[in-house]
Structures are given as C-alpha cells and as structure tokens.
Amino acid sequence: MPVMLGAEPFSADPPGEPGIGVVLSHGFTGTPQSMRPWGEHLAAQGFAVRGPRLPGHGTHWRDMQATRWPDWYGELSRAVDELAARCRSVFVFGLSMGGTLTLRLAEEYGDAIAGICLVNPSVTTLRRDAAFARHLARFWPWASAVANDVAKPGVTELAYDRVPLRAFVSLTELWDVVRADLGRVRQPVLLYRSTADHVVEPVNARLVLDGVSSTDVTEVVLHDSYHVATLDHDAPTIFEGSTAFARRLDAARAGTTSPTPTGTTAGNPA
C-alpha cells in the first residue's frame, strides 16, 4: 500500500558535523506526522534529526498485522546507529509506544545513548479487554482506534482508524520485556505526562519512574494536552524543554558549559 500523504519519514542535517543527534519515534498506529513539528524545532536548533516511519505504519492498518515489535525496534535502532557514527551525543525521544521503544533502546544501548525524553510512554494497560486480545485476534483482525486524542481544536493526528489486534498483542509482549529490564535504564530521563490522557493511564509513568535506575530524572506534568501532546497545546513546552535537556547533557559530554536556553518552559515538575 502507498504511504499516506504526510506520513513520510523525515530527516534533517545541519551544516558541518553535528554535535547532537536525535531519533524521534511516533506511537502505535501513528505516523511521523505526530513528531514532525518536534523534529522541525530540533533541526532549527542545529541538531541532526531522524524521524523514521515504523514498519507497518502510515499505509493501511492491515500492513501492521504482519509486523511485530522487533520490526519497529529495528527501524529505530538503525537510525540510532547512523547518528552514533556522526554525532557526539545521540538522544532518543518517543511518544506513547515510541516511548516504550525508546526505553528498550536505552536498556540495550547503555551509554551510547546520552539521554531519553518520553511523552506519555506506555508499559502496560488497565483495560480489561486487553487481556483477551490474544484470543480475539484469532477470530477478528481489529479493535476500536486509540488515535487522535488531542485537545487542541482543529488538530488531527494522522493515524489508523482501528487497532490491528495481532500487532497489539506484540505491543503487550514489548511491554513485558521493557518492564522487566527497566533497571537497566541509567541514562538521564525527561518524562512528560498529560493529566488528561484517554489512551495511557497514569500508572504507566509511575512504573517507568519507579523502575529506572537513572539518577537524573525529571517529570513534567502537562495540564493542557491529551495523549498526543506533541501536537497539542503543550507542544512548545516539550520542544523547548527537550532542547535544553539535550544541550545540557551534550555540554557535559563535551566538557563545556551549556548555553542558557532562550524563552521559558511551561509545565509543573511533579
């Protein structure tokens, strides 16, 4: 199936050798469209940016049925490897399942990843029907959509209108793997959590924050956005805060002083 208009992967490279590289991961059934404004902001700051389209996404929901979480992880891993060959500091930023995959990358790559930024990451669900997904997937291919949870009027997330159940079962398997290894995450963590999220429950952020071994951890609560906060009212908070986060950590690696970020970052650290 052809790629949806607007769902294409994106990349940006500054002139010369970039000091900072960022891989951005969209969420389950979503597309790079949900991450593109963030990527454009980072590119304007002089960062090298990669926004892959995860396999099975951005075409037709049936394409996802043939993919599993190692396929999605592999696409991001290739982007990390590419930037690691060119950049002094590589970061991974992820939304929802993109945050889950980001955590797995941090678990596997260790110090090769300088830090991670998570926006409403998922590592479990409290929905009772999810427990039956594995059985239902044998007889029925899809469930109701989880996309487009945005508070800002006039904004639409480009995503599938239904959940491919076989792919969802694989996501639950990814959750199990990531939760079991959260203690391996030692990199600095910046986590943004929406107070009104109709997709990912608050327990997810608590499991992540309680499970990682990182000593440099910041949680920022977003009061004016739903799940897809990268397209919502609080997007500038995320963009500016993550830029300052990456610059601070890269400066520490380079042995220099991080420049004072321009503007202010809204949101209340929890």
PDB file of C-alpha atoms in Angstrom:
ATOM      1  CA  MET A   1       0.000   0.000   0.000  1.00  0.00           C
ATOM      2  CA  PRO A   2       1.261   3.553  -0.674  1.00  0.00           C
ATOM      3  CA  VAL A   3       2.349   5.741   2.207  1.00  0.00           C
ATOM      4  CA  MET A   4      -0.289   8.223   3.385  1.00  0.00           C
ATOM      5  CA  LEU A   5       0.330  11.827   2.455  1.00  0.00           C
ATOM      6  CA  GLY A   6       2.055  13.359   5.463  1.00  0.00           C
ATOM      7  CA  ALA A   7       3.135  10.026   6.959  1.00  0.00           C
ATOM      8  CA  GLU A   8       6.565  10.017   5.323  1.00  0.00           C
ATOM      9  CA  PRO A   9       9.726   9.679   7.426  1.00  0.00           C
ATOM     10  CA  PHE A  10      11.785  12.813   7.825  1.00  0.00           C
ATOM     11  CA  SER A  11      15.383  13.767   8.482  1.00  0.00           C
ATOM     12  CA  ALA A  12      17.483  16.898   8.846  1.00  0.00           C
ATOM     13  CA  ASP A  13      21.216  17.536   8.971  1.00  0.00           C
ATOM     14  CA  PRO A  14      22.914  20.800   9.925  1.00  0.00           C
ATOM     15  CA  PRO A  15      25.939  22.125   8.044  1.00  0.00           C
ATOM     16  CA  GLY A  16      29.184  20.529   9.162  1.00  0.00           C
ATOM     17  CA  GLU A  17      29.490  17.825  11.780  1.00  0.00           C
ATOM     18  CA  PRO A  18      26.523  17.782  14.184  1.00  0.00           C
ATOM     19  CA  GLY A  19      27.246  17.542  17.888  1.00  0.00           C
ATOM     20  CA  ILE A  20      23.764  16.387  18.815  1.00  0.00           C
ATOM     21  CA  GLY A  21      21.611  13.814  17.055  1.00  0.00           C
ATOM     22  CA  VAL A  22      18.020  12.942  17.938  1.00  0.00           C
ATOM     23  CA  VAL A  23      15.901   9.989  16.843  1.00  0.00           C
ATOM     24  CA  LEU A  24      12.149  10.611  17.195  1.00  0.00           C
ATOM     25  CA  SER A  25       9.667   7.737  17.450  1.00  0.00           C
ATOM     26  CA  HIS A  26       5.928   8.011  16.840  1.00  0.00           C
ATOM     27  CA  GLY A  27       3.386   5.807  18.563  1.00  0.00           C
ATOM     28  CA  PHE A  28       1.330   2.685  17.892  1.00  0.00           C
ATOM     29  CA  THR A  29      -0.841   3.034  14.747  1.00  0.00           C
ATOM     30  CA  GLY A  30       0.519   6.594  14.350  1.00  0.00           C
ATOM     31  CA  THR A  31       2.930   8.128  11.865  1.00  0.00           C
ATOM     32  CA  PRO A  32       5.907  10.529  11.785  1.00  0.00           C
ATOM     33  CA  GLN A  33       3.354  13.340  11.346  1.00  0.00           C
ATOM     34  CA  SER A  34       2.858  13.402  15.123  1.00  0.00           C
ATOM     35  CA  MET A  35       6.596  14.041  15.592  1.00  0.00           C
ATOM     36  CA  ARG A  36       7.366  16.289  12.640  1.00  0.00           C
ATOM     37  CA  PRO A  37       6.818  19.662  14.413  1.00  0.00           C
ATOM     38  CA  TRP A  38       9.130  18.493  17.193  1.00  0.00           C
ATOM     39  CA  GLY A  39      11.698  17.400  14.634  1.00  0.00           C
ATOM     40  CA  GLU A  40      11.478  20.739  12.841  1.00  0.00           C
ATOM     41  CA  HIS A  41      12.091  22.563  16.111  1.00  0.00           C
ATOM     42  CA  LEU A  42      15.138  20.434  16.909  1.00  0.00           C
ATOM     43  CA  ALA A  43      16.510  20.845  13.395  1.00  0.00           C
ATOM     44  CA  ALA A  44      16.183  24.632  13.744  1.00  0.00           C
ATOM     45  CA  GLN A  45      18.387  24.360  16.841  1.00  0.00           C
ATOM     46  CA  GLY A  46      21.144  22.751  14.765  1.00  0.00           C
ATOM     47  CA  PHE A  47      20.509  19.125  15.731  1.00  0.00           C
ATOM     48  CA  ALA A  48      20.702  16.203  13.332  1.00  0.00           C
ATOM     49  CA  VAL A  49      17.234  14.640  13.341  1.00  0.00           C
ATOM     50  CA  ARG A  50      15.739  11.337  12.210  1.00  0.00           C
ATOM     51  CA  GLY A  51      12.012  10.595  12.270  1.00  0.00           C
ATOM     52  CA  PRO A  52      11.551   7.049  10.953  1.00  0.00           C
ATOM     53  CA  ARG A  53       8.243   5.580   9.857  1.00  0.00           C
ATOM     54  CA  LEU A  54       7.870   2.358  11.808  1.00  0.00           C
ATOM     55  CA  PRO A  55       7.184  -0.750   9.681  1.00  0.00           C
ATOM     56  CA  GLY A  56       3.503  -1.358   9.040  1.00  0.00           C
ATOM     57  CA  HIS A  57       2.553   2.211   9.895  1.00  0.00           C
ATOM     58  CA  GLY A  58       1.358   5.014   7.659  1.00  0.00           C
ATOM     59  CA  THR A  59      -0.080   2.852   4.864  1.00  0.00           C
ATOM     60  CA  HIS A  60      -3.049   0.597   5.718  1.00  0.00           C
ATOM     61  CA  TRP A  61      -3.857  -0.981   9.052  1.00  0.00           C
ATOM     62  CA  ARG A  62      -3.659  -4.443   7.508  1.00  0.00           C
ATOM     63  CA  ASP A  63       0.062  -3.871   6.876  1.00  0.00           C
ATOM     64  CA  MET A  64       0.599  -3.755  10.648  1.00  0.00           C
ATOM     65  CA  GLN A  65      -0.774  -7.260  11.043  1.00  0.00           C
ATOM     66  CA  ALA A  66       2.412  -8.683   9.530  1.00  0.00           C
ATOM     67  CA  THR A  67       4.757  -6.676  11.782  1.00  0.00           C
ATOM     68  CA  ARG A  68       5.911  -7.209  15.348  1.00  0.00           C
ATOM     69  CA  TRP A  69       7.732  -5.117  17.905  1.00  0.00           C
ATOM     70  CA  PRO A  70      11.252  -6.253  16.824  1.00  0.00           C
ATOM     71  CA  ASP A  71      10.465  -4.799  13.381  1.00  0.00           C
ATOM     72  CA  TRP A  72       9.598  -1.419  14.909  1.00  0.00           C
ATOM     73  CA  TYR A  73      12.608  -1.557  17.220  1.00  0.00           C
ATOM     74  CA  GLY A  74      14.933  -2.444  14.351  1.00  0.00           C
ATOM     75  CA  GLU A  75      13.943   0.630  12.363  1.00  0.00           C
ATOM     76  CA  LEU A  76      14.778   2.904  15.292  1.00  0.00           C
ATOM     77  CA  SER A  77      17.970   1.006  16.047  1.00  0.00           C
ATOM     78  CA  ARG A  78      19.237   1.643  12.529  1.00  0.00           C
ATOM     79  CA  ALA A  79      18.588   5.361  12.955  1.00  0.00           C
ATOM     80  CA  VAL A  80      20.452   5.396  16.273  1.00  0.00           C
ATOM     81  CA  ASP A  81      23.417   3.614  14.705  1.00  0.00           C
ATOM     82  CA  GLU A  82      23.516   6.079  11.839  1.00  0.00           C
ATOM     83  CA  LEU A  83      23.575   9.119  14.114  1.00  0.00           C
ATOM     84  CA  ALA A  84      26.022   7.499  16.534  1.00  0.00           C
ATOM     85  CA  ALA A  85      28.545   7.299  13.703  1.00  0.00           C
ATOM     86  CA  ARG A  86      28.340  11.066  13.179  1.00  0.00           C
ATOM     87  CA  CYS A  87      27.299  12.752  16.417  1.00  0.00           C
ATOM     88  CA  ARG A  88      28.960  13.298  19.774  1.00  0.00           C
ATOM     89  CA  SER A  89      25.687  12.778  21.665  1.00  0.00           C
ATOM     90  CA  VAL A  90      22.679  10.754  20.500  1.00  0.00           C
ATOM     91  CA  PHE A  91      19.254  11.072  22.127  1.00  0.00           C
ATOM     92  CA  VAL A  92      16.004   9.215  21.557  1.00  0.00           C
ATOM     93  CA  PHE A  93      12.643  10.930  22.079  1.00  0.00           C
ATOM     94  CA  GLY A  94       9.403   8.932  21.902  1.00  0.00           C
ATOM     95  CA  LEU A  95       5.636   9.352  22.137  1.00  0.00           C
ATOM     96  CA  SER A  96       3.427   6.614  23.628  1.00  0.00           C
ATOM     97  CA  MET A  97       4.670   3.289  22.166  1.00  0.00           C
ATOM     98  CA  GLY A  98       7.535   5.374  20.788  1.00  0.00           C
ATOM     99  CA  GLY A  99       8.422   5.918  24.438  1.00  0.00           C
ATOM    100  CA  THR A 100       8.260   2.168  25.045  1.00  0.00           C
ATOM    101  CA  LEU A 101      10.675   1.569  22.185  1.00  0.00           C
ATOM    102  CA  THR A 102      12.856   4.410  23.466  1.00  0.00           C
ATOM    103  CA  LEU A 103      13.113   2.682  26.830  1.00  0.00           C
ATOM    104  CA  ARG A 104      14.110  -0.562  25.114  1.00  0.00           C
ATOM    105  CA  LEU A 105      16.820   1.247  23.182  1.00  0.00           C
ATOM    106  CA  ALA A 106      18.115   2.760  26.408  1.00  0.00           C
ATOM    107  CA  GLU A 107      18.153  -0.688  28.017  1.00  0.00           C
ATOM    108  CA  GLU A 108      20.114  -2.171  25.134  1.00  0.00           C
ATOM    109  CA  TYR A 109      22.446   0.675  24.123  1.00  0.00           C
ATOM    110  CA  GLY A 110      23.549   1.898  27.540  1.00  0.00           C
ATOM    111  CA  ASP A 111      25.890   4.891  27.478  1.00  0.00           C
ATOM    112  CA  ALA A 112      25.786   5.053  23.674  1.00  0.00           C
ATOM    113  CA  ILE A 113      22.517   6.932  24.194  1.00  0.00           C
ATOM    114  CA  ALA A 114      23.103  10.191  26.071  1.00  0.00           C
ATOM    115  CA  GLY A 115      19.540  10.623  27.324  1.00  0.00           C
ATOM    116  CA  ILE A 116      15.898   9.911  26.582  1.00  0.00           C
ATOM    117  CA  CYS A 117      12.732  12.006  26.509  1.00  0.00           C
ATOM    118  CA  LEU A 118       9.382  10.259  26.914  1.00  0.00           C
ATOM    119  CA  VAL A 119       5.930  11.699  26.226  1.00  0.00           C
ATOM    120  CA  ASN A 120       3.094   9.671  27.755  1.00  0.00           C
ATOM    121  CA  PRO A 121       5.006   6.389  27.415  1.00  0.00           C
ATOM    122  CA  SER A 122       3.167   3.076  27.698  1.00  0.00           C
ATOM    123  CA  VAL A 123       4.380  -0.029  29.511  1.00  0.00           C
ATOM    124  CA  THR A 124       1.022  -1.587  30.451  1.00  0.00           C
ATOM    125  CA  THR A 125      -2.728  -1.002  30.334  1.00  0.00           C
ATOM    126  CA  LEU A 126      -5.527  -1.329  32.857  1.00  0.00           C
ATOM    127  CA  ARG A 127      -8.152  -2.001  30.205  1.00  0.00           C
ATOM    128  CA  ARG A 128      -9.778  -5.340  30.924  1.00  0.00           C
ATOM    129  CA  ASP A 129     -10.479  -6.118  27.279  1.00  0.00           C
ATOM    130  CA  ALA A 130      -6.741  -6.022  26.531  1.00  0.00           C
ATOM    131  CA  ALA A 131      -6.328  -9.292  28.396  1.00  0.00           C
ATOM    132  CA  PHE A 132      -8.488 -11.013  25.769  1.00  0.00           C
ATOM    133  CA  ALA A 133      -6.738  -9.503  22.744  1.00  0.00           C
ATOM    134  CA  ARG A 134      -4.581 -12.580  22.138  1.00  0.00           C
ATOM    135  CA  HIS A 135      -7.651 -14.802  21.935  1.00  0.00           C
ATOM    136  CA  LEU A 136      -9.783 -12.336  19.992  1.00  0.00           C
ATOM    137  CA  ALA A 137      -7.014 -11.861  17.407  1.00  0.00           C
ATOM    138  CA  ARG A 138      -7.523 -15.467  16.268  1.00  0.00           C
ATOM    139  CA  PHE A 139     -11.024 -14.670  15.078  1.00  0.00           C
ATOM    140  CA  TRP A 140     -11.190 -10.916  14.489  1.00  0.00           C
ATOM    141  CA  PRO A 141      -8.494  -8.659  12.997  1.00  0.00           C
ATOM    142  CA  TRP A 142      -9.088  -5.291  14.625  1.00  0.00           C
ATOM    143  CA  ALA A 143     -10.436  -3.260  17.567  1.00  0.00           C
ATOM    144  CA  SER A 144     -11.532   0.345  18.019  1.00  0.00           C
ATOM    145  CA  ALA A 145      -8.997   3.085  17.339  1.00  0.00           C
ATOM    146  CA  VAL A 146      -6.880   4.740  20.036  1.00  0.00           C
ATOM    147  CA  ALA A 147      -5.595   7.584  17.856  1.00  0.00           C
ATOM    148  CA  ASN A 148      -6.230  11.333  17.705  1.00  0.00           C
ATOM    149  CA  ASP A 149      -6.511  12.063  21.435  1.00  0.00           C
ATOM    150  CA  VAL A 150      -5.789  15.795  21.060  1.00  0.00           C
ATOM    151  CA  ALA A 151      -7.352  18.690  22.991  1.00  0.00           C
ATOM    152  CA  LYS A 152      -6.340  21.459  20.596  1.00  0.00           C
ATOM    153  CA  PRO A 153      -9.164  22.368  18.188  1.00  0.00           C
ATOM    154  CA  GLY A 154      -8.517  21.809  14.509  1.00  0.00           C
ATOM    155  CA  VAL A 155      -5.605  19.398  15.037  1.00  0.00           C
ATOM    156  CA  THR A 156      -5.814  15.830  13.730  1.00  0.00           C
ATOM    157  CA  GLU A 157      -3.311  13.053  14.259  1.00  0.00           C
ATOM    158  CA  LEU A 158      -2.624  11.089  11.095  1.00  0.00           C
ATOM    159  CA  ALA A 159      -3.125   7.508  12.227  1.00  0.00           C
ATOM    160  CA  TYR A 160      -5.119   4.341  11.591  1.00  0.00           C
ATOM    161  CA  ASP A 161      -8.834   4.291  12.347  1.00  0.00           C
ATOM    162  CA  ARG A 162      -8.568   0.926  14.085  1.00  0.00           C
ATOM    163  CA  VAL A 163      -6.131  -1.208  16.104  1.00  0.00           C
ATOM    164  CA  PRO A 164      -4.694  -4.299  14.357  1.00  0.00           C
ATOM    165  CA  LEU A 165      -5.027  -6.916  17.077  1.00  0.00           C
ATOM    166  CA  ARG A 166      -2.057  -9.113  16.166  1.00  0.00           C
ATOM    167  CA  ALA A 167       0.185  -6.081  16.274  1.00  0.00           C
ATOM    168  CA  PHE A 168      -1.369  -5.027  19.581  1.00  0.00           C
ATOM    169  CA  VAL A 169      -0.570  -8.425  21.071  1.00  0.00           C
ATOM    170  CA  SER A 170       3.042  -7.864  20.058  1.00  0.00           C
ATOM    171  CA  LEU A 171       2.952  -4.478  21.794  1.00  0.00           C
ATOM    172  CA  THR A 172       1.888  -6.179  25.022  1.00  0.00           C
ATOM    173  CA  GLU A 173       4.880  -8.504  24.642  1.00  0.00           C
ATOM    174  CA  LEU A 174       7.121  -5.452  24.263  1.00  0.00           C
ATOM    175  CA  TRP A 175       5.648  -4.022  27.461  1.00  0.00           C
ATOM    176  CA  ASP A 176       6.626  -7.187  29.331  1.00  0.00           C
ATOM    177  CA  VAL A 177      10.204  -7.066  28.014  1.00  0.00           C
ATOM    178  CA  VAL A 178      10.648  -3.369  28.794  1.00  0.00           C
ATOM    179  CA  ARG A 179       9.189  -3.560  32.314  1.00  0.00           C
ATOM    180  CA  ALA A 180      11.445  -6.497  33.181  1.00  0.00           C
ATOM    181  CA  ASP A 181      14.565  -4.516  32.219  1.00  0.00           C
ATOM    182  CA  LEU A 182      13.701  -1.003  33.417  1.00  0.00           C
ATOM    183  CA  GLY A 183      16.519  -1.203  35.936  1.00  0.00           C
ATOM    184  CA  ARG A 184      18.968  -1.206  33.017  1.00  0.00           C
ATOM    185  CA  VAL A 185      17.937   2.347  32.106  1.00  0.00           C
ATOM    186  CA  ARG A 186      20.647   4.545  33.635  1.00  0.00           C
ATOM    187  CA  GLN A 187      20.638   7.477  31.217  1.00  0.00           C
ATOM    188  CA  PRO A 188      19.079  10.815  32.151  1.00  0.00           C
ATOM    189  CA  VAL A 189      15.317  10.731  31.663  1.00  0.00           C
ATOM    190  CA  LEU A 190      12.932  13.578  30.883  1.00  0.00           C
ATOM    191  CA  LEU A 191       9.308  12.438  31.081  1.00  0.00           C
ATOM    192  CA  TYR A 192       6.247  14.460  30.093  1.00  0.00           C
ATOM    193  CA  ARG A 193       2.859  13.271  31.355  1.00  0.00           C
ATOM    194  CA  SER A 194      -0.570  14.646  30.449  1.00  0.00           C
ATOM    195  CA  THR A 195      -3.058  14.883  33.295  1.00  0.00           C
ATOM    196  CA  ALA A 196      -5.906  14.162  30.852  1.00  0.00           C
ATOM    197  CA  ASP A 197      -4.771  11.185  28.787  1.00  0.00           C
ATOM    198  CA  HIS A 198      -7.512   8.982  27.358  1.00  0.00           C
ATOM    199  CA  VAL A 199      -5.125   6.347  25.992  1.00  0.00           C
ATOM    200  CA  VAL A 200      -2.334   5.739  28.521  1.00  0.00           C
ATOM    201  CA  GLU A 201      -3.179   5.562  32.227  1.00  0.00           C
ATOM    202  CA  PRO A 202      -1.118   7.413  34.914  1.00  0.00           C
ATOM    203  CA  VAL A 203       0.230   4.101  36.247  1.00  0.00           C
ATOM    204  CA  ASN A 204       2.494   3.910  33.196  1.00  0.00           C
ATOM    205  CA  ALA A 205       4.553   6.963  34.140  1.00  0.00           C
ATOM    206  CA  ARG A 206       4.797   5.759  37.732  1.00  0.00           C
ATOM    207  CA  LEU A 207       6.050   2.322  36.675  1.00  0.00           C
ATOM    208  CA  VAL A 208       8.711   3.934  34.488  1.00  0.00           C
ATOM    209  CA  LEU A 209       9.882   6.458  37.070  1.00  0.00           C
ATOM    210  CA  ASP A 210       9.953   3.871  39.855  1.00  0.00           C
ATOM    211  CA  GLY A 211      11.672   1.269  37.691  1.00  0.00           C
ATOM    212  CA  VAL A 212      14.584   3.071  36.033  1.00  0.00           C
ATOM    213  CA  SER A 213      17.978   3.299  37.730  1.00  0.00           C
ATOM    214  CA  SER A 214      18.689   6.804  36.408  1.00  0.00           C
ATOM    215  CA  THR A 215      19.745   9.424  38.934  1.00  0.00           C
ATOM    216  CA  ASP A 216      18.947  12.327  36.591  1.00  0.00           C
ATOM    217  CA  VAL A 217      15.170  12.110  36.230  1.00  0.00           C
ATOM    218  CA  THR A 218      12.666  14.899  35.590  1.00  0.00           C
ATOM    219  CA  GLU A 219       8.898  14.545  35.318  1.00  0.00           C
ATOM    220  CA  VAL A 220       6.891  17.412  33.845  1.00  0.00           C
ATOM    221  CA  VAL A 221       3.113  17.395  34.110  1.00  0.00           C
ATOM    222  CA  LEU A 222       1.165  18.783  31.155  1.00  0.00           C
ATOM    223  CA  HIS A 223      -2.161  20.304  32.161  1.00  0.00           C
ATOM    224  CA  ASP A 224      -3.454  21.444  28.771  1.00  0.00           C
ATOM    225  CA  SER A 225      -2.922  18.450  26.480  1.00  0.00           C
ATOM    226  CA  TYR A 226      -4.321  14.985  25.899  1.00  0.00           C
ATOM    227  CA  HIS A 227      -2.331  11.924  24.848  1.00  0.00           C
ATOM    228  CA  VAL A 228      -0.776  13.215  21.613  1.00  0.00           C
ATOM    229  CA  ALA A 229       0.854  16.116  23.423  1.00  0.00           C
ATOM    230  CA  THR A 230       3.402  16.676  20.649  1.00  0.00           C
ATOM    231  CA  LEU A 231       0.562  18.121  18.542  1.00  0.00           C
ATOM    232  CA  ASP A 232      -1.329  19.746  21.407  1.00  0.00           C
ATOM    233  CA  HIS A 233      -1.320  22.970  23.447  1.00  0.00           C
ATOM    234  CA  ASP A 234       1.754  21.947  25.448  1.00  0.00           C
ATOM    235  CA  ALA A 235       3.910  21.101  22.437  1.00  0.00           C
ATOM    236  CA  PRO A 236       6.142  24.212  22.907  1.00  0.00           C
ATOM    237  CA  THR A 237       6.809  23.050  26.478  1.00  0.00           C
ATOM    238  CA  ILE A 238       8.023  19.699  25.178  1.00  0.00           C
ATOM    239  CA  PHE A 239      10.058  21.177  22.336  1.00  0.00           C
ATOM    240  CA  GLU A 240      11.862  23.795  24.433  1.00  0.00           C
ATOM    241  CA  GLY A 241      12.390  21.547  27.435  1.00  0.00           C
ATOM    242  CA  SER A 242      13.811  18.676  25.408  1.00  0.00           C
ATOM    243  CA  THR A 243      16.147  21.053  23.556  1.00  0.00           C
ATOM    244  CA  ALA A 244      17.542  22.368  26.834  1.00  0.00           C
ATOM    245  CA  PHE A 245      17.807  18.792  28.145  1.00  0.00           C
ATOM    246  CA  ALA A 246      19.868  17.644  25.151  1.00  0.00           C
ATOM    247  CA  ARG A 247      22.105  20.710  25.201  1.00  0.00           C
ATOM    248  CA  ARG A 248      22.827  20.329  28.912  1.00  0.00           C
ATOM    249  CA  LEU A 249      23.820  16.695  28.606  1.00  0.00           C
ATOM    250  CA  ASP A 250      25.823  17.212  25.426  1.00  0.00           C
ATOM    251  CA  ALA A 251      27.704  20.076  27.078  1.00  0.00           C
ATOM    252  CA  ALA A 252      28.613  17.758  29.949  1.00  0.00           C
ATOM    253  CA  ARG A 253      29.950  15.196  27.494  1.00  0.00           C
ATOM    254  CA  ALA A 254      31.914  17.861  25.656  1.00  0.00           C
ATOM    255  CA  GLY A 255      33.242  19.357  28.882  1.00  0.00           C
ATOM    256  CA  THR A 256      31.724  22.783  28.197  1.00  0.00           C
ATOM    257  CA  THR A 257      29.017  24.923  29.752  1.00  0.00           C
ATOM    258  CA  SER A 258      25.551  24.545  28.301  1.00  0.00           C
ATOM    259  CA  PRO A 259      24.178  27.783  26.853  1.00  0.00           C
ATOM    260  CA  THR A 260      21.244  29.312  28.653  1.00  0.00           C
ATOM    261  CA  PRO A 261      18.109  28.401  26.683  1.00  0.00           C
ATOM    262  CA  THR A 262      16.049  31.230  25.276  1.00  0.00           C
ATOM    263  CA  GLY A 263      12.441  31.533  26.342  1.00  0.00           C
ATOM    264  CA  THR A 264      10.775  29.705  29.200  1.00  0.00           C
ATOM    265  CA  THR A 265       9.465  26.211  29.550  1.00  0.00           C
ATOM    266  CA  ALA A 266       5.956  25.882  30.902  1.00  0.00           C
ATOM    267  CA  GLY A 267       4.659  22.962  32.902  1.00  0.00           C
ATOM    268  CA  ASN A 268       4.992  21.928  36.503  1.00  0.00           C
ATOM    269  CA  PRO A 269       7.662  19.437  37.540  1.00  0.00           C
ATOM    270  CA  ALA A 270       5.993  16.758  39.618  1.00  0.00           C
TER     271      ALA A 270
END
